[in-house]
CSV table of C-alpha atoms and ligand atoms in Angstrom, one decimal:
chain,number,residue,atom,x,y,z
A,1225,MET,CA,85.5,85.1,88.6
A,1226,GLN,CA,84.5,86.6,84.7
A,1227,PRO,CA,87.0,86.7,82.9
A,1228,PRO,CA,86.9,90.8,81.2
A,1229,PRO,CA,86.7,90.5,77.7
A,1230,PRO,CA,89.8,92.5,75.8
A,1231,LEU,CA,89.8,96.2,75.8
A,1232,PRO,CA,88.0,97.8,72.5
A,1233,PRO,CA,90.2,98.9,70.1
A,1234,ALA,CA,88.3,102.4,70.7
A,1235,GLU,CA,90.2,102.5,74.1
A,1236,TYR,CA,93.5,102.5,72.7
A,1237,ALA,CA,92.5,105.0,70.2
A,1238,ALA,CA,90.9,107.6,73.2
A,1239,ARG,CA,94.5,106.7,74.8
A,1240,ARG,CA,96.6,107.3,70.8
A,1241,SER,CA,94.0,110.2,71.2
A,1242,GLY,CA,94.6,112.0,74.2
A,1243,LEU,CA,98.8,111.6,73.4
A,1244,LEU,CA,98.4,113.4,70.1
A,1245,GLU,CA,96.6,116.0,71.9
A,1246,ARG,CA,99.4,117.0,73.9
A,1247,LEU,CA,102.5,116.9,71.0
A,1248,SER,CA,103.4,119.6,69.5
A,1249,PRO,CA,101.4,120.5,65.9
A,1250,GLY,CA,103.7,119.1,63.0
A,1251,SER,CA,105.7,116.7,65.1
A,1252,VAL,CA,106.4,113.1,64.8
A,1253,ALA,CA,106.0,110.5,67.3
A,1254,VAL,CA,108.2,106.9,67.0
A,1255,LEU,CA,107.7,104.0,69.3
A,1256,GLY,CA,108.6,100.6,69.5
A,1257,GLY,CA,107.1,96.9,70.6
A,1258,ALA,CA,109.1,94.5,72.1
A,1259,ARG,CA,110.7,91.7,69.9
A,1260,GLN,CA,111.3,88.0,70.3
A,1261,VAL,CA,114.7,86.7,73.0
A,1262,LEU,CA,116.0,84.1,72.3
A,1263,ARG,CA,115.9,81.8,75.4
A,1264,ASN,CA,118.6,79.2,74.4
A,1265,GLY,CA,119.5,77.3,70.3
A,1266,ASP,CA,115.9,77.8,68.5
A,1267,ALA,CA,113.3,78.6,71.8
A,1268,HIS,CA,111.9,81.9,72.7
A,1269,TYR,CA,110.9,83.3,75.8
A,1270,ARG,CA,107.1,83.9,76.0
A,1271,PHE,CA,106.6,86.9,74.0
A,1272,ARG,CA,105.6,90.0,76.2
A,1273,GLN,CA,104.7,93.1,74.4
A,1274,ASN,CA,106.1,96.2,75.7
A,1275,SER,CA,103.8,97.6,78.3
A,1276,ASP,CA,104.0,101.8,76.9
A,1277,PHE,CA,103.3,99.8,72.9
A,1278,TRP,CA,100.4,98.2,74.7
A,1279,TYR,CA,98.9,100.6,76.3
A,1280,LEU,CA,99.0,102.9,73.1
A,1281,THR,CA,98.0,99.6,70.2
A,1282,GLY,CA,96.5,96.8,72.0
A,1283,PHE,CA,98.7,95.0,69.0
A,1284,PRO,CA,100.0,91.5,70.0
A,1285,GLU,CA,102.7,90.9,67.7
A,1286,PRO,CA,106.8,91.6,67.9
A,1287,GLU,CA,108.6,93.7,66.2
A,1288,ALA,CA,106.2,96.2,65.5
A,1289,LEU,CA,106.5,99.9,65.8
A,1290,LEU,CA,104.4,102.9,65.9
A,1291,VAL,CA,104.2,106.5,64.5
A,1292,LEU,CA,101.9,109.6,65.5
A,1293,ARG,CA,101.7,112.1,63.6
A,1294,PRO,CA,99.3,114.8,64.9
A,1295,GLY,CA,97.3,117.1,62.4
A,1296,ALA,CA,99.2,115.5,59.3
A,1297,ASP,CA,97.7,116.9,56.1
A,1298,ASP,CA,97.2,113.0,54.8
A,1299,GLY,CA,94.7,112.3,57.6
A,1300,ILE,CA,97.6,109.7,58.7
A,1301,GLU,CA,98.2,110.3,62.7
A,1302,SER,CA,98.4,106.7,63.3
A,1303,ALA,CA,100.1,104.3,61.9
A,1304,LEU,CA,101.3,100.9,62.7
A,1305,PHE,CA,104.4,99.0,60.8
A,1306,CYS,CA,104.2,95.3,61.5
A,1307,ARG,CA,105.3,92.1,60.0
A,1308,GLY,CA,104.1,91.0,56.7
A,1309,ARG,CA,102.0,88.0,56.3
A,1310,ASP,CA,104.2,85.1,55.4
A,1311,ALA,CA,102.6,81.6,54.6
A,1312,HIS,CA,105.9,79.7,55.8
A,1313,SER,CA,106.5,81.5,59.3
A,1314,GLU,CA,102.2,81.3,60.0
A,1315,LEU,CA,102.5,77.4,59.3
A,1316,TRP,CA,104.9,77.4,62.1
A,1317,ASP,CA,104.4,80.3,64.7
A,1318,GLY,CA,100.8,81.2,64.0
A,1319,ALA,CA,99.0,83.9,62.2
A,1320,ARG,CA,100.2,87.5,61.9
A,1321,ALA,CA,97.7,89.9,61.3
A,1322,GLY,CA,99.4,91.8,58.7
A,1323,PRO,CA,99.2,95.2,57.0
A,1324,GLU,CA,96.5,94.3,55.4
A,1325,ARG,CA,94.5,93.5,58.2
A,1326,ALA,CA,96.3,95.0,61.2
A,1327,ALA,CA,94.6,98.9,60.5
A,1328,GLU,CA,91.1,97.5,60.7
A,1329,LEU,CA,91.1,95.1,63.4
A,1330,TYR,CA,93.6,97.9,66.0
A,1331,GLY,CA,91.2,101.1,64.8
A,1332,LEU,CA,94.5,102.5,63.0
A,1333,ASP,CA,94.5,105.0,60.4
A,1334,ALA,CA,96.8,103.0,58.7
A,1335,ALA,CA,99.5,100.0,58.6
A,1336,TYR,CA,102.3,99.0,56.6
A,1337,ASP,CA,104.9,96.4,56.7
A,1338,VAL,CA,108.0,97.0,58.7
A,1339,SER,CA,110.2,96.8,55.7
A,1340,GLN,CA,109.0,100.6,54.5
A,1341,ILE,CA,109.5,102.3,57.8
A,1342,ASP,CA,112.9,103.6,56.4
A,1343,ASP,CA,111.1,105.4,53.6
A,1344,LEU,CA,108.5,106.2,55.0
A,1345,LEU,CA,109.6,107.8,58.3
A,1346,THR,CA,112.5,109.3,56.4
A,1347,GLY,CA,109.6,111.2,54.4
A,1348,TRP,CA,107.6,112.1,57.7
A,1349,LEU,CA,110.6,113.4,59.5
A,1350,ASP,CA,111.4,115.7,56.9
A,1351,GLY,CA,110.7,119.7,58.1
A,1352,ALA,CA,108.7,117.9,61.7
A,1353,ASP,CA,109.1,119.9,64.2
A,1354,THR,CA,109.6,118.0,67.0
A,1355,LEU,CA,110.6,114.5,66.7
A,1356,TYR,CA,109.9,111.8,69.9
A,1357,SER,CA,111.0,108.8,70.8
A,1358,PRO,CA,111.3,107.2,73.9
A,1359,SER,CA,114.2,108.6,76.2
A,1360,HIS,CA,115.5,104.3,77.1
A,1361,ARG,CA,118.2,103.0,75.3
A,1362,ASP,CA,116.5,100.5,72.4
A,1363,PRO,CA,119.6,99.9,70.3
A,1364,VAL,CA,117.5,99.0,67.0
A,1365,LEU,CA,114.8,102.0,67.6
A,1366,ARG,CA,118.0,104.5,68.1
A,1367,ARG,CA,119.6,102.9,64.4
A,1368,LEU,CA,116.0,103.4,62.8
A,1369,ILE,CA,116.3,107.0,64.4
A,1370,ALA,CA,119.8,107.8,63.6
A,1371,ARG,CA,119.3,105.9,59.7
A,1372,THR,CA,116.6,107.7,59.0
A,1373,VAL,CA,117.4,111.7,60.1
A,1374,GLY,CA,120.6,110.3,58.3
A,1375,ARG,CA,118.9,110.3,54.9
A,1376,VAL,CA,116.5,113.3,55.3
A,1377,ARG,CA,120.3,115.5,55.9
A,1378,GLU,CA,121.2,113.5,52.2
A,1379,GLN,CA,118.2,114.3,50.4
A,1380,GLY,CA,118.5,117.7,51.4
A,1381,GLY,CA,116.1,118.3,53.0
A,1382,GLN,CA,115.1,119.7,56.9
A,1383,ARG,CA,115.5,117.3,59.5
A,1384,PRO,CA,113.5,118.2,62.7
A,1385,LYS,CA,114.0,121.3,64.6
A,1386,ARG,CA,114.1,119.2,68.1
A,1387,ARG,CA,114.1,115.6,69.7
A,1388,ALA,CA,111.9,114.8,73.2
A,1389,ASP,CA,111.7,112.2,75.0
A,1390,ILE,CA,108.1,111.3,75.1
A,1391,LEU,CA,108.1,108.9,77.4
A,1392,PRO,CA,106.9,111.3,80.5
A,1393,LEU,CA,104.0,111.8,78.4
A,1394,ILE,CA,102.6,108.3,78.3
A,1395,HIS,CA,103.9,107.5,81.8
A,1396,GLY,CA,101.6,110.5,83.1
A,1397,ALA,CA,98.7,109.5,81.3
A,1398,ARG,CA,98.5,105.4,82.7
A,1399,LEU,CA,98.9,106.8,86.0
A,1400,CYS,CA,95.1,107.6,85.8
A,1401,LYS,CA,93.5,104.4,85.5
A,1402,SER,CA,90.5,104.0,83.3
A,1403,ASP,CA,87.0,102.0,83.4
A,1404,GLY,CA,88.3,99.0,81.6
A,1405,GLU,CA,91.6,99.2,83.4
A,1406,ILE,CA,90.2,99.1,86.8
A,1407,GLU,CA,88.1,96.1,85.9
A,1408,ARG,CA,91.2,94.4,84.9
A,1409,LEU,CA,92.9,94.9,87.7
A,1410,ARG,CA,90.7,94.1,90.2
A,1411,TYR,CA,90.4,91.1,88.2
A,1412,SER,CA,93.6,90.1,87.8
A,1413,ALA,CA,93.9,91.0,92.0
A,1414,GLN,CA,91.2,89.0,92.7
A,1415,VAL,CA,92.8,85.9,90.5
A,1416,ALA,CA,95.7,86.5,92.9
A,1417,ALA,CA,93.7,87.0,96.0
A,1418,ALA,CA,92.3,83.8,95.1
A,1419,ALA,CA,95.6,81.6,94.1
A,1420,HIS,CA,96.4,82.9,98.0
A,1421,ARG,CA,93.9,81.4,99.4
A,1422,ARG,CA,94.6,78.1,97.4
A,1423,ALA,CA,98.3,78.3,99.2
A,1424,MET,CA,96.9,78.6,102.6
A,1425,ARG,CA,94.7,75.8,102.3
A,1426,SER,CA,97.1,73.7,100.4
A,1427,VAL,CA,100.7,74.5,102.1
A,1428,GLN,CA,101.8,71.2,104.1
A,1429,PRO,CA,105.6,70.7,106.4
A,1430,GLY,CA,107.5,69.2,104.0
A,1431,GLN,CA,106.5,70.9,100.5
A,1432,TRP,CA,108.8,72.3,98.9
A,1433,GLU,CA,108.6,75.7,98.5
A,1434,TYR,CA,108.0,75.3,94.4
A,1435,GLN,CA,105.3,73.1,95.0
A,1436,LEU,CA,103.3,76.0,96.6
A,1437,GLU,CA,104.2,78.6,93.7
A,1438,ALA,CA,102.9,75.2,91.3
A,1439,GLU,CA,99.4,75.7,93.5
A,1440,TYR,CA,99.9,79.9,92.7
A,1441,LEU,CA,100.4,79.4,89.2
A,1442,HIS,CA,97.6,76.3,88.7
A,1443,GLU,CA,95.4,78.8,90.0
A,1444,PHE,CA,96.1,82.1,87.8
A,1445,MET,CA,96.2,80.0,84.8
A,1446,ARG,CA,93.0,78.6,85.0
A,1447,HIS,CA,91.2,81.9,85.3
A,1448,GLY,CA,92.9,82.9,82.1
A,1449,ALA,CA,96.1,85.3,83.8
A,1450,ARG,CA,98.4,83.5,81.8
A,1451,GLU,CA,101.7,84.6,83.3
A,1452,ALA,CA,103.3,85.8,86.3
A,1453,ALA,CA,103.1,88.8,87.1
A,1454,TYR,CA,107.0,88.6,88.1
A,1455,CYS,CA,109.2,86.2,89.4
A,1456,GLY,CA,107.1,84.7,92.8
A,1457,ILE,CA,108.9,84.5,96.2
A,1458,VAL,CA,107.6,81.5,98.4
A,1459,ALA,CA,109.7,81.9,101.3
A,1460,GLY,CA,109.6,79.3,103.9
A,1461,GLY,CA,111.2,80.0,107.4
A,1462,ALA,CA,114.7,82.7,107.5
A,1463,ASN,CA,114.6,82.5,103.3
A,1464,ALA,CA,112.2,85.7,104.2
A,1465,CYS,CA,113.7,87.8,105.1
A,1466,VAL,CA,115.8,88.0,102.1
A,1467,LEU,CA,113.6,90.9,100.1
A,1468,HIS,CA,113.8,89.4,96.8
A,1469,TYR,CA,114.1,85.2,97.3
A,1470,THR,CA,113.1,83.9,94.6
A,1471,ASP,CA,114.9,80.0,94.5
A,1472,ASN,CA,111.9,79.1,96.0
A,1473,ASP,CA,113.7,75.3,96.2
A,1474,ARG,CA,113.8,74.9,100.0
A,1475,GLN,CA,111.8,72.5,102.0
A,1476,LEU,CA,109.0,73.8,104.6
A,1477,ARG,CA,109.0,73.3,107.9
A,1478,ALA,CA,106.7,72.7,111.1
A,1479,GLY,CA,106.7,75.6,112.8
A,1480,GLU,CA,107.5,77.9,110.3
A,1481,LEU,CA,105.9,81.0,108.6
A,1482,VAL,CA,106.0,81.4,104.7
A,1483,LEU,CA,106.2,84.4,103.2
A,1484,VAL,CA,104.6,84.7,99.4
A,1485,ASP,CA,105.0,87.6,97.7
A,1486,ALA,CA,103.2,86.8,94.2
A,1487,GLY,CA,101.0,88.2,91.6
A,1488,CYS,CA,100.1,87.6,88.1
A,1489,GLU,CA,99.3,89.5,84.8
A,1490,TYR,CA,95.8,89.5,83.2
A,1491,GLN,CA,95.7,91.1,79.4
A,1492,GLY,CA,99.0,93.1,80.5
A,1493,TYR,CA,97.8,94.0,84.2
A,1494,ALA,CA,99.1,93.4,87.4
A,1495,SER,CA,98.8,91.9,90.9
A,1496,ASP,CA,101.2,92.3,93.6
A,1497,ILE,CA,100.3,90.6,96.9
A,1498,THR,CA,101.9,89.2,99.8
A,1499,ARG,CA,100.4,86.6,102.5
A,1500,THR,CA,102.2,85.4,105.1
A,1501,PHE,CA,101.0,82.2,107.4
A,1502,PRO,CA,102.1,79.5,109.2
A,1503,VAL,CA,103.1,76.3,107.7
A,1504,ASP,CA,101.4,74.0,110.1
A,1505,GLY,CA,98.1,76.7,110.5
A,1506,ALA,CA,99.7,77.4,113.9
A,1507,PHE,CA,101.5,80.9,114.5
A,1508,THR,CA,104.2,80.7,117.5
A,1509,ALA,CA,103.7,83.1,120.0
A,1510,PRO,CA,106.8,85.5,118.8
A,1511,GLN,CA,105.7,85.0,115.2
A,1512,ARG,CA,102.5,86.4,116.0
A,1513,ASP,CA,103.7,89.3,117.9
A,1514,LEU,CA,105.4,90.6,115.2
A,1515,TYR,CA,102.9,89.6,112.7
A,1516,GLN,CA,100.5,92.0,114.8
A,1517,VAL,CA,102.4,94.9,114.4
A,1518,VAL,CA,102.8,94.0,110.4
A,1519,LEU,CA,99.3,93.7,110.3
A,1520,ALA,CA,98.2,96.7,112.5
A,1521,ALA,CA,100.6,99.1,110.2
A,1522,ASN,CA,98.9,98.2,106.6
A,1523,GLU,CA,95.2,98.3,108.0
A,1524,ALA,CA,96.0,101.9,110.0
A,1525,LEU,CA,97.8,102.5,106.6
A,1526,ILE,CA,94.9,101.7,104.2
A,1527,ASP,CA,92.9,103.1,106.6
A,1528,GLY,CA,94.1,106.6,106.3
A,1529,ILE,CA,94.1,106.9,102.4
A,1530,HIS,CA,91.6,109.5,101.3
A,1531,GLN,CA,92.4,111.7,98.0
A,1532,GLY,CA,94.3,114.1,98.8
A,1533,SER,CA,96.6,111.5,101.0
A,1534,THR,CA,100.4,111.5,99.5
A,1535,LYS,CA,102.8,108.6,98.8
A,1536,GLN,CA,105.2,110.7,101.1
A,1537,GLU,CA,102.8,110.6,103.7
A,1538,LEU,CA,102.3,106.9,102.9
A,1539,GLU,CA,106.2,106.3,103.6
A,1540,ALA,CA,106.7,108.2,106.8
A,1541,GLY,CA,103.6,106.3,108.6
A,1542,ALA,CA,104.6,103.0,107.8
A,1543,VAL,CA,108.0,104.2,109.2
A,1544,ARG,CA,106.4,105.4,112.1
A,1545,LEU,CA,103.9,102.7,112.8
A,1546,LEU,CA,106.3,100.0,112.7
A,1547,THR,CA,109.1,101.9,114.7
A,1548,ARG,CA,106.6,102.3,117.4
A,1549,GLY,CA,105.7,98.6,117.0
A,1550,LEU,CA,109.8,97.6,117.1
A,1551,VAL,CA,110.0,99.8,120.6
A,1552,ASP,CA,106.4,97.7,122.1
A,1553,LEU,CA,108.3,94.6,121.2
A,1554,GLY,CA,111.8,95.1,122.8
A,1555,LEU,CA,113.7,94.9,119.2
A,1556,LEU,CA,114.3,98.9,119.6
A,1557,SER,CA,114.7,101.1,122.2
A,1558,GLY,CA,114.7,104.5,123.0
A,1559,ASP,CA,112.3,107.6,121.5
A,1560,VAL,CA,110.4,106.8,118.8
A,1561,ASP,CA,111.0,110.1,117.0
A,1562,ALA,CA,114.6,109.8,117.9
A,1563,LEU,CA,114.6,106.3,116.3
A,1564,ILE,CA,113.1,107.9,113.3
A,1565,GLU,CA,115.6,110.8,113.2
A,1566,ASP,CA,118.5,107.8,113.4
A,1567,GLY,CA,116.2,105.7,110.4
A,1568,ALA,CA,116.9,103.0,113.5
A,1569,HIS,CA,114.5,101.0,111.7
A,1570,ARG,CA,116.3,100.0,108.9
A,1571,THR,CA,117.3,97.3,110.4
A,1572,TYR,CA,114.3,96.0,110.2
A,1573,TYR,CA,112.5,97.4,107.5
A,1574,MET,CA,114.7,98.5,104.3
A,1575,HIS,CA,111.8,99.0,101.0
A,1576,GLY,CA,109.5,101.8,100.7
A,1577,VAL,CA,105.8,100.6,101.4
A,1578,SER,CA,104.1,101.9,98.4
A,1579,HIS,CA,104.7,101.6,94.6
A,1580,TRP,CA,102.0,102.6,91.6
A,1581,LEU,CA,100.7,99.0,90.0
A,1582,GLY,CA,99.6,98.5,86.7
A,1583,LEU,CA,100.9,97.5,83.3
A,1584,ASP,CA,104.0,96.9,85.0
A,1585,VAL,CA,103.7,95.6,88.3
A,1586,HIS,CA,106.0,98.4,89.7
A,1587,ASP,CA,104.5,101.1,87.4
A,1588,ALA,CA,105.5,103.4,85.3
A,1589,GLY,CA,104.4,107.4,86.4
A,1590,PRO,CA,105.8,109.7,88.6
A,1591,TYR,CA,106.0,109.8,92.5
A,1592,THR,CA,106.1,113.8,92.4
A,1593,GLU,CA,104.1,116.0,90.5
A,1594,ASP,CA,104.5,120.2,90.3
A,1595,ARG,CA,107.8,119.6,88.7
A,1596,GLY,CA,109.3,117.7,91.7
A,1597,ARG,CA,108.7,119.9,94.6
A,1598,ARG,CA,105.4,117.4,96.2
A,1599,SER,CA,105.3,113.6,96.0
A,1600,ARG,CA,102.4,113.4,94.0
A,1601,THR,CA,98.5,112.9,95.9
A,1602,LEU,CA,96.6,109.7,95.1
A,1603,HIS,CA,93.9,110.6,93.1
A,1604,PRO,CA,91.3,109.2,91.7
A,1605,GLY,CA,92.3,106.5,89.3
A,1606,THR,CA,95.5,105.7,90.9
A,1607,VAL,CA,96.3,102.2,92.1
A,1608,PHE,CA,99.1,101.6,94.6
A,1609,THR,CA,100.8,98.9,96.8
A,1610,VAL,CA,100.6,99.3,101.0
A,1611,GLU,CA,103.5,96.8,102.0
A,1612,PRO,CA,104.6,97.3,105.1
A,1613,GLY,CA,107.0,94.3,106.5
A,1614,LEU,CA,109.5,93.2,109.1
A,1615,TYR,CA,112.5,91.1,109.0
A,1616,ILE,CA,114.9,90.0,111.8
A,1617,ALA,CA,117.5,88.3,110.3
A,1618,PRO,CA,118.6,84.5,111.2
A,1619,ASP,CA,121.9,86.4,112.2
A,1620,SER,CA,120.7,90.0,114.2
A,1621,ALA,CA,123.0,90.4,116.7
A,1622,ASP,CA,120.8,93.2,118.2
A,1623,ALA,CA,117.5,90.9,118.7
A,1624,ALA,CA,116.8,88.6,120.9
A,1625,GLU,CA,116.9,84.4,120.0
A,1626,HIS,CA,113.4,84.0,119.4
A,1627,TRP,CA,112.4,86.8,116.8
A,1628,ARG,CA,115.8,85.7,114.6
A,1629,GLY,CA,115.1,84.8,110.8
A,1630,ILE,CA,110.9,85.4,110.9
A,1631,GLY,CA,109.9,87.5,108.1
A,1632,ILE,CA,106.7,88.8,107.1
A,1633,ARG,CA,105.4,91.6,104.6
A,1634,ILE,CA,101.6,92.0,104.2
A,1635,GLU,CA,101.1,93.3,100.5
A,1636,ASP,CA,97.6,95.1,99.7
A,1637,ASP,CA,96.6,96.2,96.1
A,1638,VAL,CA,94.7,99.4,96.7
A,1639,LEU,CA,92.4,101.6,94.3
A,1640,ILE,CA,91.1,105.1,94.9
A,1641,ARG,CA,87.6,105.1,92.8
A,1642,PRO,CA,86.8,107.3,90.3
A,1643,ASP,CA,84.3,108.6,93.1
A,1644,GLY,CA,87.1,108.9,95.6
A,1645,ALA,CA,86.5,106.2,97.8
A,1646,VAL,CA,89.2,103.5,98.7
A,1647,GLU,CA,89.1,100.1,97.3
A,1648,VAL,CA,91.1,97.5,98.1
A,1649,LEU,CA,91.7,94.7,95.2
A,1650,SER,CA,93.5,92.5,97.1
A,1651,GLY,CA,90.4,92.4,99.6
A,1652,ASP,CA,89.1,88.8,99.2
A,1653,VAL,CA,92.6,87.0,100.4
A,1654,PRO,CA,92.5,86.7,104.3
A,1655,LYS,CA,94.9,88.7,106.6
A,1656,SER,CA,93.9,88.5,110.5
A,1657,VAL,CA,95.7,86.2,112.6
A,1658,GLU,CA,91.9,84.2,112.8
A,1659,GLY,CA,91.2,84.9,109.4
A,1660,ILE,CA,94.3,82.9,108.0
A,1661,THR,CA,94.5,80.1,110.4
A,1662,GLU,CA,90.5,79.0,110.4
A,1663,LEU,CA,90.8,79.3,106.0
A,1664,MET,CA,93.8,76.6,107.2
A,1665,ARG,CA,92.1,75.1,109.5
A,1666,GLN,CA,89.0,74.3,107.7
A,1667,ALA,CA,91.0,72.5,104.8
A,1668,ASN,CA,92.9,70.6,107.0
A,1669,PRO,CA,90.0,69.5,110.1
A,1670,SER,CA,91.9,67.3,112.7
B,234,LIG,N1,106.7,92.1,94.5
B,234,LIG,C1,107.6,93.6,94.2
B,234,LIG,C2,106.8,94.3,95.2
B,234,LIG,O1,106.3,94.1,95.9
B,234,LIG,O2,107.1,95.0,95.0
B,235,MN,MN1,104.9,92.6,96.0
B,236,MN,MN1,105.3,95.6,96.0
């Protein structure tokens, strides 16, 4: 697997141009990047850039800001504010681009030391039409805006006429992935798929869940995906019925399934794959029967996707397929339509079947269109998950004993290619009972 190189500055510049075109003339937009966060004492969490900021700049350092000024008279439409060069800090923490180099390196019109933001922004806001900023409550950005707007007034200038949220414009653009983004999402999914294959080959009864998690992290890192995209779920036996189980600290036992929901992040792009497989390489009859229902739902949903399908159709399809399967297994009884009407499936299937995937694992972007009137169509360039599951809690009073404590999810990452074809990005990891058991048998012949 060949890790794709960083996206070129021209791609970020094109994203900014697209956004600038959608801002009203004479307006100013201000966005903040992520800051370093202390973990304890003097130790920080590993820095991760804010996804919107990364999308528009590709700038990897903390404490930065971006100001956009459509049609600015001085030609500075995109200005970055970043930490200044500082020999002492750079000796301890590594090189900074600094305002002297950042504009050229990242393809912006200008870059300034972050200490200049108050003065420059105050001047730019004077007489501005609209001030765009993110609606989320970033206290540092909120204080900066309050301070600079206040200064405009103190200096006898004209405050911006209007305020507007910039996030819907950015998130709308993030929904449709470029060729460069698709290449990185594909790679991220290929690495995560390799990690799932590695886990299937190496899992053993007696292993601790965190030891299996280590196999994933090793495979991610080995391929240049330095972070997991989210806290991985490695859930043996009944732990799989806890939807967000992340303790991952119990010993895996023969006869159990292990559900692993794990994906990596490559250049910011996430994968999100779940597989459920037997710790000792063999499914028991109830495990297999329940597994086949989830697998059939996963496959039917993916087979049914076409340009113009909607997210709502996927959700409704999942409920129908899983409800019918539960009736076939005797876990529910009655008429399928009536059961769906009553929401009877919610005892055993209680989450959504799909979400957007991109820079965030639950990616930004609207789920409706036409002012919320219709579910959004899965159009070319969208990437999303398909993740049906069934979870029979160990204390489930209505389920026969042999079903209890079995939790299964099968999650794939799906792209609608620009030509309309459907591509399963996570297709390199087996999901059929035969495919999984064969891979496990080859790794442990006996
Ligand atoms: N891993 C989070 C999810 O599947 O949505
Ligand atoms: Mn997942
Ligand atoms: Mn997911």
